[in-house]
Every structure is written in C-alpha cells, then in structure tokens.
Tab-separated table of C-alpha atoms in Angstrom:
chain	number	residue	atom	x	y	z
A	22	MET	CA	3.142	-49.215	85.051
A	23	SER	CA	0.769	-48.464	82.196
A	24	SER	CA	1.315	-49.966	78.773
A	25	ALA	CA	2.174	-46.532	77.333
A	26	ARG	CA	4.785	-45.910	80.010
A	27	THR	CA	6.176	-49.446	79.602
A	28	TRP	CA	6.564	-48.869	75.858
A	29	ASP	CA	8.330	-45.560	76.483
A	30	ALA	CA	10.641	-47.167	79.010
A	31	MET	CA	11.531	-49.937	76.525
A	32	GLN	CA	12.317	-47.358	73.874
A	33	ARG	CA	14.578	-45.443	76.275
A	34	ARG	CA	16.447	-48.581	77.153
A	35	ARG	CA	17.058	-49.222	73.446
A	36	GLY	CA	18.395	-45.696	73.074
A	37	VAL	CA	15.349	-44.634	71.033
A	38	ARG	CA	13.485	-41.421	71.870
A	39	PRO	CA	9.793	-41.972	72.422
A	40	GLY	CA	7.599	-40.958	69.483
A	41	PRO	CA	5.302	-37.994	69.720
A	42	ASN	CA	1.916	-38.338	71.317
A	43	ARG	CA	-0.607	-38.878	68.504
A	44	ARG	CA	-3.288	-36.766	70.099
A	45	ARG	CA	-0.885	-33.877	70.521
A	46	VAL	CA	0.272	-34.193	66.902
A	47	LEU	CA	-3.308	-34.220	65.651
A	48	ALA	CA	-4.236	-31.228	67.780
A	49	ALA	CA	-1.188	-29.319	66.627
A	50	GLY	CA	-1.957	-30.167	62.998
A	51	LEU	CA	-5.538	-28.966	63.290
A	52	ALA	CA	-4.389	-25.777	64.955
A	53	GLY	CA	-1.872	-25.193	62.186
A	54	LEU	CA	-4.528	-25.810	59.554
A	55	ALA	CA	-6.835	-23.321	61.228
A	56	VAL	CA	-4.090	-20.694	61.301
A	57	ALA	CA	-3.237	-21.304	57.630
A	58	THR	CA	-6.901	-21.117	56.636
A	59	ALA	CA	-7.355	-17.889	58.567
A	60	ALA	CA	-4.237	-16.467	56.938
A	61	ARG	CA	-5.605	-17.276	53.474
A	62	ALA	CA	-8.960	-15.757	54.370
A	63	ASP	CA	-7.286	-12.560	55.603
A	64	ARG	CA	-4.922	-12.283	52.643
A	65	PRO	CA	-5.804	-9.164	50.653
A	66	VAL	CA	-7.514	-9.656	47.319
A	67	VAL	CA	-5.213	-8.109	44.718
A	68	VAL	CA	-7.228	-6.172	42.122
A	69	ALA	CA	-5.515	-4.946	38.966
A	70	SER	CA	-6.573	-3.184	35.797
A	71	LYS	CA	-5.264	-2.378	32.354
A	72	SER	CA	-3.833	1.039	31.606
A	73	HIS	CA	-6.652	2.601	29.566
A	74	GLY	CA	-9.268	4.918	31.054
A	75	GLU	CA	-12.228	2.548	31.118
A	76	GLY	CA	-10.157	-0.269	32.582
A	77	ILE	CA	-8.923	1.993	35.378
A	78	LEU	CA	-12.471	3.210	36.085
A	79	LEU	CA	-13.819	-0.337	36.319
A	80	GLY	CA	-10.832	-1.396	38.429
A	81	HIS	CA	-11.639	1.369	40.933
A	82	LEU	CA	-15.261	0.192	41.053
A	83	ILE	CA	-14.151	-3.340	41.939
A	84	VAL	CA	-11.745	-2.103	44.619
A	85	MET	CA	-14.375	0.156	46.200
A	86	ILE	CA	-17.027	-2.562	46.232
A	87	LEU	CA	-14.639	-4.937	48.016
A	88	GLU	CA	-13.821	-2.208	50.514
A	89	ARG	CA	-17.530	-1.735	51.180
A	90	LEU	CA	-17.785	-5.460	51.847
A	91	ARG	CA	-14.814	-5.134	54.232
A	92	VAL	CA	-12.840	-7.597	52.190
A	93	PRO	CA	-9.100	-6.892	52.520
A	94	VAL	CA	-7.987	-5.539	49.148
A	95	THR	CA	-4.790	-4.327	47.504
A	96	ALA	CA	-5.043	-2.212	44.344
A	97	ARG	CA	-2.578	-2.659	41.480
A	98	LEU	CA	-4.411	-0.565	38.929
A	99	GLN	CA	-2.868	0.484	35.602
A	100	LEU	CA	-0.763	-2.669	35.687
A	101	GLY	CA	-0.299	-2.793	31.914
A	102	PRO	CA	-1.810	-4.051	28.654
A	103	THR	CA	-3.908	-7.192	28.306
A	104	ARG	CA	-0.987	-9.602	27.940
A	105	ILE	CA	0.667	-8.459	31.179
A	106	VAL	CA	-2.504	-8.388	33.268
A	107	ARG	CA	-3.772	-11.726	31.980
A	108	THR	CA	-0.388	-13.357	32.659
A	109	ALA	CA	-0.342	-11.949	36.184
A	110	LEU	CA	-3.801	-13.405	36.848
A	111	THR	CA	-3.040	-16.881	35.540
A	112	ALA	CA	0.239	-16.889	37.488
A	113	GLY	CA	-1.578	-16.043	40.730
A	114	GLU	CA	0.181	-12.695	41.138
A	115	ILE	CA	-3.156	-10.861	41.093
A	116	ASP	CA	-6.665	-12.078	41.942
A	117	ALA	CA	-9.055	-10.048	39.804
A	118	TYR	CA	-9.329	-7.439	37.070
A	119	PRO	CA	-11.934	-6.177	34.567
A	120	GLU	CA	-11.636	-8.011	31.243
A	121	TYR	CA	-13.632	-8.078	28.002
A	122	THR	CA	-15.470	-11.226	26.948
A	123	GLY	CA	-14.275	-10.988	23.339
A	124	ASN	CA	-10.618	-11.162	24.306
A	125	VAL	CA	-11.082	-14.829	25.197
A	126	ALA	CA	-11.646	-15.434	21.484
A	127	PHE	CA	-7.941	-14.682	21.062
A	128	PHE	CA	-6.795	-16.336	24.316
A	129	SER	CA	-8.442	-19.521	23.056
A	130	GLY	CA	-7.475	-19.143	19.388
A	131	THR	CA	-11.121	-19.389	18.305
A	132	ASP	CA	-11.707	-15.839	17.055
A	133	ALA	CA	-13.230	-17.095	13.772
A	134	ASN	CA	-16.018	-18.851	15.656
A	135	PRO	CA	-19.340	-16.957	15.327
A	136	VAL	CA	-20.042	-17.668	18.992
A	137	TRP	CA	-18.022	-14.534	19.816
A	138	ARG	CA	-20.347	-12.276	17.826
A	139	ARG	CA	-23.323	-12.534	20.175
A	140	ALA	CA	-23.252	-11.220	23.721
A	141	ASP	CA	-24.835	-14.242	25.389
A	142	SER	CA	-22.791	-16.900	23.622
A	143	ALA	CA	-19.556	-14.905	23.946
A	144	TYR	CA	-20.029	-14.703	27.706
A	145	ALA	CA	-20.868	-18.407	27.968
A	146	ALA	CA	-17.819	-19.347	25.900
A	147	ALA	CA	-15.515	-17.104	27.944
A	148	LYS	CA	-16.880	-18.516	31.190
A	149	ALA	CA	-16.426	-22.115	30.051
A	150	PHE	CA	-12.891	-21.559	28.753
A	151	ASP	CA	-11.611	-19.974	31.959
A	152	ALA	CA	-13.438	-22.239	34.408
A	153	ALA	CA	-10.872	-24.925	33.610
A	154	ARG	CA	-8.161	-22.458	34.610
A	155	GLY	CA	-9.573	-21.717	38.038
A	156	LEU	CA	-11.040	-18.385	36.917
A	157	THR	CA	-14.626	-17.158	37.145
A	158	TRP	CA	-16.340	-14.591	34.944
A	159	LEU	CA	-18.896	-12.618	36.895
A	160	ARG	CA	-21.828	-10.868	35.225
A	161	PRO	CA	-20.774	-8.570	32.359
A	162	ALA	CA	-21.888	-5.009	31.828
A	163	PRO	CA	-24.455	-4.864	28.983
A	164	ALA	CA	-22.212	-2.506	27.003
A	165	ASN	CA	-20.317	-3.645	23.926
A	166	ASN	CA	-16.905	-1.955	23.650
A	167	THR	CA	-16.217	-3.299	20.186
A	168	TRP	CA	-15.034	-1.504	17.046
A	169	GLN	CA	-17.796	0.585	15.497
A	170	ILE	CA	-18.194	3.475	13.053
A	171	ALA	CA	-19.668	6.836	14.036
A	172	VAL	CA	-21.160	9.166	11.445
A	173	GLN	CA	-21.483	12.948	11.662
A	174	GLY	CA	-24.878	13.739	13.154
A	175	GLY	CA	-26.061	15.995	10.325
A	176	LEU	CA	-25.254	13.412	7.647
A	177	ALA	CA	-26.810	10.580	9.646
A	178	ARG	CA	-30.061	12.505	10.116
A	179	ALA	CA	-30.229	13.711	6.502
A	180	GLU	CA	-29.584	10.231	5.065
A	181	ARG	CA	-31.329	8.280	7.853
A	182	LEU	CA	-28.226	6.316	8.715
A	183	ALA	CA	-28.553	4.096	11.786
A	184	THR	CA	-27.074	0.695	10.927
A	185	MET	CA	-24.038	-0.595	9.089
A	186	ALA	CA	-26.386	-1.622	6.265
A	187	ASP	CA	-27.388	2.050	5.967
A	188	PHE	CA	-23.712	3.021	6.130
A	189	ALA	CA	-22.887	0.585	3.311
A	190	GLY	CA	-25.513	2.270	1.141
A	191	ALA	CA	-24.033	5.689	1.880
A	192	VAL	CA	-20.583	4.398	0.903
A	193	ARG	CA	-21.938	3.133	-2.410
A	194	ARG	CA	-23.420	6.586	-3.043
A	195	GLY	CA	-20.016	8.188	-2.442
A	196	LEU	CA	-21.128	10.071	0.664
A	197	VAL	CA	-18.592	8.823	3.226
A	198	GLU	CA	-15.100	10.074	4.138
A	199	LEU	CA	-13.712	7.892	6.928
A	200	ALA	CA	-11.010	8.592	9.532
A	201	ALA	CA	-9.436	5.435	10.953
A	202	SER	CA	-6.208	3.868	12.114
A	203	ALA	CA	-4.097	1.668	9.875
A	204	GLU	CA	-4.998	-1.298	12.089
A	205	PHE	CA	-8.733	-0.666	11.654
A	206	VAL	CA	-8.379	-0.439	7.884
A	207	GLU	CA	-6.056	-3.423	7.456
A	208	SER	CA	-7.000	-5.908	10.186
A	209	PRO	CA	-9.326	-8.651	8.853
A	210	ALA	CA	-11.304	-8.350	12.098
A	211	ALA	CA	-12.115	-4.643	11.633
A	212	LEU	CA	-13.142	-2.744	8.463
A	213	PRO	CA	-12.750	-5.784	6.150
A	214	SER	CA	-15.124	-7.685	8.438
A	215	PHE	CA	-17.718	-4.922	8.064
A	216	GLU	CA	-17.193	-4.920	4.294
A	217	ARG	CA	-17.779	-8.669	4.058
A	218	ALA	CA	-20.842	-8.639	6.274
A	219	TYR	CA	-22.543	-5.689	4.551
A	220	ASP	CA	-21.303	-6.172	0.989
A	221	PHE	CA	-19.502	-2.897	0.366
A	222	VAL	CA	-15.976	-1.679	-0.295
A	223	MET	CA	-14.769	1.507	1.328
A	224	PRO	CA	-12.603	3.219	-1.326
A	225	ARG	CA	-9.144	3.644	0.140
A	226	GLU	CA	-8.851	7.131	-1.355
A	227	ARG	CA	-11.814	8.111	0.843
A	228	ILE	CA	-10.031	7.049	4.030
A	229	VAL	CA	-7.876	9.390	6.114
A	230	MET	CA	-5.563	6.847	7.721
A	231	LEU	CA	-3.960	7.827	11.029
A	232	PRO	CA	-0.814	6.212	12.434
A	233	GLY	CA	-2.255	5.711	15.931
A	234	GLY	CA	-5.454	4.247	17.252
A	235	ASP	CA	-6.764	7.229	19.212
A	236	THR	CA	-10.529	7.168	18.741
A	237	ALA	CA	-10.837	10.590	20.359
A	238	VAL	CA	-9.130	11.981	17.242
A	239	THR	CA	-11.250	10.044	14.750
A	240	LEU	CA	-14.446	10.929	16.616
A	241	ARG	CA	-13.648	14.631	16.663
A	242	ALA	CA	-12.724	14.564	12.978
A	243	ALA	CA	-16.064	12.971	12.146
A	244	ALA	CA	-18.098	15.348	14.307
A	245	GLN	CA	-16.344	18.525	13.139
A	246	GLY	CA	-15.725	17.606	9.506
A	247	ILE	CA	-11.955	17.997	9.774
A	248	SER	CA	-10.281	17.445	6.372
A	249	GLY	CA	-13.675	16.596	4.885
A	250	VAL	CA	-14.128	13.605	7.204
A	251	ASN	CA	-17.703	12.716	8.189
A	252	ALA	CA	-17.230	9.252	9.738
A	253	GLY	CA	-14.720	7.760	12.138
A	254	MET	CA	-13.809	4.528	13.858
A	255	VAL	CA	-14.818	4.352	17.524
A	256	TYR	CA	-15.066	1.912	20.381
A	257	GLY	CA	-18.627	1.340	21.507
A	258	THR	CA	-18.260	2.790	25.009
A	259	ASP	CA	-16.046	5.782	24.116
A	260	GLY	CA	-16.878	8.682	26.394
A	261	ALA	CA	-16.557	11.316	23.680
A	262	ILE	CA	-19.566	9.785	21.869
A	263	ALA	CA	-21.840	11.305	24.497
A	264	ALA	CA	-20.271	14.741	24.053
A	265	LEU	CA	-20.227	15.005	20.238
A	266	ASP	CA	-22.889	15.154	17.548
A	267	VAL	CA	-22.345	11.718	16.030
A	268	VAL	CA	-24.487	8.640	15.452
A	269	VAL	CA	-22.885	5.224	16.029
A	270	MET	CA	-23.886	2.660	13.429
A	271	SER	CA	-25.330	-0.533	14.886
A	272	ASP	CA	-24.094	-3.929	13.691
A	273	PRO	CA	-27.167	-6.178	13.257
A	274	ALA	CA	-25.245	-8.736	11.170
A	275	GLY	CA	-22.713	-9.286	13.975
A	276	ALA	CA	-19.622	-8.434	11.961
A	277	GLN	CA	-17.660	-7.656	15.107
A	278	ILE	CA	-16.714	-9.709	18.148
A	279	VAL	CA	-18.603	-8.640	21.283
A	280	TYR	CA	-16.481	-7.058	24.026
A	281	GLU	CA	-18.499	-6.702	27.218
A	282	PRO	CA	-16.499	-5.813	30.353
A	283	ALA	CA	-16.829	-8.048	33.390
A	284	PRO	CA	-14.905	-8.841	36.574
A	285	LEU	CA	-12.631	-11.838	36.004
A	286	ILE	CA	-11.609	-13.325	39.340
A	287	ARG	CA	-9.818	-16.336	40.743
A	288	THR	CA	-12.393	-18.948	41.773
A	289	GLY	CA	-10.612	-19.582	45.065
A	290	VAL	CA	-11.161	-15.959	46.062
A	291	LEU	CA	-14.902	-16.338	45.526
A	292	ASP	CA	-14.828	-19.506	47.622
A	293	ARG	CA	-13.261	-17.523	50.483
A	294	HIS	CA	-15.476	-14.472	49.982
A	295	PRO	CA	-18.799	-15.596	48.462
A	296	GLU	CA	-20.303	-12.160	49.055
A	297	ILE	CA	-18.119	-10.678	46.301
A	298	GLY	CA	-20.016	-12.251	43.394
A	299	PRO	CA	-23.511	-10.878	44.096
A	300	ALA	CA	-22.152	-7.427	44.952
A	301	LEU	CA	-20.146	-7.087	41.734
A	302	ASP	CA	-22.987	-8.580	39.681
A	303	ARG	CA	-25.397	-5.908	40.927
A	304	VAL	CA	-23.121	-3.040	39.961
A	305	PHE	CA	-21.883	-4.328	36.599
A	306	SER	CA	-25.386	-5.294	35.443
A	307	GLY	CA	-26.327	-1.613	35.739
A	308	LEU	CA	-23.480	-0.405	33.516
A	309	ASP	CA	-25.414	-0.296	30.258
A	310	LEU	CA	-24.056	1.396	27.144
A	311	ALA	CA	-25.429	4.866	27.919
A	312	THR	CA	-24.208	4.724	31.526
A	313	LEU	CA	-20.705	3.570	30.664
A	314	ARG	CA	-20.355	6.186	27.925
A	315	ARG	CA	-21.469	8.853	30.388
A	316	LEU	CA	-18.961	7.740	33.026
A	317	ASN	CA	-16.166	7.548	30.452
A	318	ALA	CA	-17.074	11.058	29.267
A	319	GLN	CA	-16.592	12.378	32.778
A	320	VAL	CA	-12.996	11.152	32.542
A	321	ALA	CA	-12.166	11.730	28.872
A	322	VAL	CA	-14.103	14.965	28.310
A	323	ASP	CA	-14.647	16.581	31.711
A	324	GLY	CA	-11.208	15.701	33.063
A	325	ASP	CA	-12.311	13.953	36.265
A	326	THR	CA	-10.150	11.153	37.619
A	327	PRO	CA	-11.382	7.569	37.203
A	328	GLU	CA	-11.314	7.191	40.994
A	329	ALA	CA	-13.544	10.234	41.539
A	330	VAL	CA	-15.996	9.106	38.860
A	331	ALA	CA	-16.177	5.588	40.308
A	332	ARG	CA	-16.744	6.879	43.846
A	333	ARG	CA	-19.460	9.303	42.729
A	334	TYR	CA	-21.227	6.620	40.706
A	335	LEU	CA	-21.239	4.125	43.583
A	336	GLY	CA	-22.543	6.865	45.869
A	337	SER	CA	-25.476	7.428	43.521
A	338	LEU	CA	-26.624	3.801	43.692
A	339	PRO	CA	-29.199	2.610	46.212
A	340	SER	CA	-27.546	0.867	49.143
C-alpha cells in the first residue's frame, strides 16, 4: 500500500474524511482564476456622459471608438451633472466619461492655484490628482471650454478688439454693453477674475443680467444687438460662435481656469484593454477649438443629433 493510501486509510479509521488532493485543488483554483479573469476582460466598459450637448457628443465618440476596437461597451450617456457622473466613476458604477481638466481644481479644493490657468499644468495636475484614485486622464482635446466674452463682430473690427486687454480698454471708453448670467457677474471665478487680471470695472448698469446661464441667448444678444447689447458671456467651444458674427476675446493673462475635455477612465480598464488609450488619444488630439466649435454647431445650430455628428466625424478621419 502506498504512503498516500495508508494515510487515507488511517484517516478513515479515525472517522476523518481524507483531505482534498492538493494537485486537484491547485488545478481547480487556476481554472477558476482563468474564468474570473476572462469574465473581467469580457465585462462591458460602461461609458457615461454629462447631460449637456458637448458632453453627449464626446461620450458618443468614446463609445464608437470602443466599438471599433471591438471592446464590449455599454453606453449610459446623459447620466447627469458633474457631481453625479464623477460619483458614479469613483464608486465603480461606470468606467469612463469625458471630463474637463479644470474641474479637478474644484474636486481637489485647489482652484486658487495658478497651475489651473495653463493648459499643460492643468492637465498634469489633474492627472496626478486622479492617479491616486485609480483613474487615468487620457490626452485632452486642445480646446478650452472656459468662460469667455464674445464681442459683436462690427464693434470688434472697428475698435480692433481681440484680447481681454483690448476689451478692458473698450469698457473704460464706455463702449461695452454686456449680457451675462448672474453667476458670471457675481462669481469670483468669472467676471471679477477678468476685472482683477485686466484692471477694469464693468459698470453694473451696463450689464443685462439674465437669470439663467444659457450662452446661446447671450451670444445671440451680442451678435444682433438685442437691447443695445454688444458683448456676451460664452463658453470657449460654444457651437453658436461659429454661426454668428462675434469675436471671442482671448485671455493672455490667464484669468480663467482652463477646461480642456478629455476621456477620464478607470486605470484597470486600460490594463485590460491597452488599445483604448492610443485610439482615444488620436481622436481627442484632433479636436482643436475650431473643430469642436464646428461639431457643436452641427448640434446646437443645425439640429443634428450628437450621435449623428459623432458618427460622421469619425467617418471623416483616416482609418
């Protein structure tokens, strides 16, 4: 009788069931690990987006790129505002969504830090902050969707207005009537930040203050001179900019936080699907300011759906 059989026989005589064969246990464990790993690899990547037009458009781009890569994907677009989508990501309920670099200034409570006012340092700071949370920022689009001011085209050309320094001079000469939301006028991060950086004060009696934050309204008022308005608050990538005769003032002093959109994704997903990073980087790096405004205009002005615009844009890119 072999030693193994003798040991088993002794255990039976003592009323003890023989223990499991170690080789079988190890083999079963490895098989189970392989199944679990395969299940994780096959689990769909859940892509979400915020509820605004640009967020939905960028969310569709991410979903379609993953589909092209044959990565299993589930879309949960228009999930909600920043707070809801960010919470879902950090809780592991979703795996990716398009976010703006500047929002990490508020996630981290460091919005006063000048690092957020340059594109390169804002991206580096966002990437470093979220790396500790198991999140990876992929390459951002070179398009700053921050608060800006657009001036009626005729006035801008006549007065040679191109920068916020030029705008400040026009304000001092009493030439500007501004349409803006209450938040833009009152938030220290918005108009007051411009005033500090460029040493001017926008007279409050020369501001048409709107209850909401719809930049389509302020842009149209500026372009068409509604109620005497010739300037309006905008976001840098607003689609209507491309369709209206306005000039957006540049911000050379960096008064505003930089908001460049980029895919924010769980690092574990990239570990399972390393092909995702290069593919998304290629597409987002091509979304410069003019391109993103044009795509947004197709939604906001022409009435196309974000999905149709995203599909048409991807189809126009070299394979």
